[in-house]
Short mmCIF file of C-alpha atoms in Angstrom, two decimals:
data_model
loop_
_atom_site.label_atom_id
_atom_site.label_comp_id
_atom_site.label_asym_id
_atom_site.label_seq_id
_atom_site.Cartn_x
_atom_site.Cartn_y
_atom_site.Cartn_z
CA MET A 1 -135.56 315.26 88.75
CA THR A 2 -132.84 312.78 89.00
CA SER A 3 -132.61 309.95 86.63
CA SER A 4 -132.77 306.45 88.46
CA THR A 5 -130.08 305.26 85.86
CA PRO A 6 -127.08 307.52 85.87
CA ALA A 7 -125.51 308.41 82.63
CA ASP A 8 -122.11 306.48 81.99
CA VAL A 9 -119.75 309.58 82.33
CA PRO A 10 -116.03 308.48 82.58
CA LEU A 11 -114.31 310.33 85.11
CA ASP A 12 -110.67 310.56 86.07
CA ALA A 13 -110.43 308.21 89.07
CA ALA A 14 -107.57 310.20 90.99
CA LEU A 15 -109.70 313.43 90.38
CA VAL A 16 -112.68 312.10 91.98
CA ALA A 17 -110.63 310.62 94.71
CA ARG A 18 -109.07 313.91 95.35
CA ALA A 19 -112.39 315.66 95.50
CA THR A 20 -113.98 313.07 97.80
CA ALA A 21 -111.17 313.37 100.05
CA GLU A 22 -111.89 317.39 100.38
CA GLY A 23 -115.39 316.48 101.02
CA ILE A 24 -116.77 317.52 97.63
CA ASP A 25 -120.09 316.08 96.64
CA VAL A 26 -118.93 315.02 93.07
CA ALA A 27 -122.48 313.99 91.94
CA ALA A 28 -123.87 317.30 93.29
CA THR A 29 -121.03 319.16 91.58
CA CYS A 30 -121.42 317.46 88.39
CA HIS A 31 -125.21 318.07 88.36
CA ALA A 32 -124.67 321.90 88.98
CA ALA A 33 -121.92 322.16 86.22
CA LEU A 34 -124.34 320.57 83.79
CA ARG A 35 -127.18 322.80 84.78
CA ARG A 36 -124.72 325.75 84.18
CA ALA A 37 -123.71 324.64 80.95
CA ILE A 38 -127.13 324.11 79.74
CA ASP A 39 -128.13 327.56 80.72
CA GLU A 40 -124.86 329.08 79.11
CA ALA A 41 -125.75 327.21 76.02
CA ALA A 42 -129.31 328.43 75.84
CA GLY A 43 -128.14 332.08 76.39
CA ALA A 44 -125.44 331.65 73.68
CA ARG A 45 -128.20 330.25 71.31
CA LEU A 46 -130.42 333.14 72.24
CA ARG A 47 -127.82 335.83 71.64
CA ALA A 48 -127.02 334.28 68.17
CA GLU A 49 -130.55 334.23 67.18
CA THR A 50 -130.93 337.80 68.43
CA ALA A 51 -127.73 338.94 66.39
CA ALA A 52 -129.28 337.26 63.32
CA ALA A 53 -132.63 338.71 63.70
CA ILE A 54 -131.01 342.16 64.12
CA ALA A 55 -128.95 341.60 60.86
CA GLU A 56 -131.86 340.62 59.06
CA TRP A 57 -133.83 343.76 60.16
CA ASN A 58 -130.94 346.09 59.19
CA ASP A 59 -130.63 344.23 55.86
CA TRP A 60 -134.38 344.74 55.35
CA ALA A 61 -134.38 348.32 56.61
CA GLY A 62 -131.39 349.22 54.36
CA MET A 63 -129.21 349.92 57.28
CA PRO A 64 -125.48 349.14 57.43
CA GLY A 65 -124.43 346.25 59.66
#
């Protein structure tokens, strides 16, 4: 779903110009990068929660970490 009111995200004008000159769809690239960043952040959060749960289990079970 695309927002009808885009976020106000400052981008380096020269960088956008270079990307556009190379035929890069800047909006699509930013969209894809945001999706990837969200996925990576969710994965990192899950890994941290899993590590914490394992540490808690090890403490409860009396096992060394």
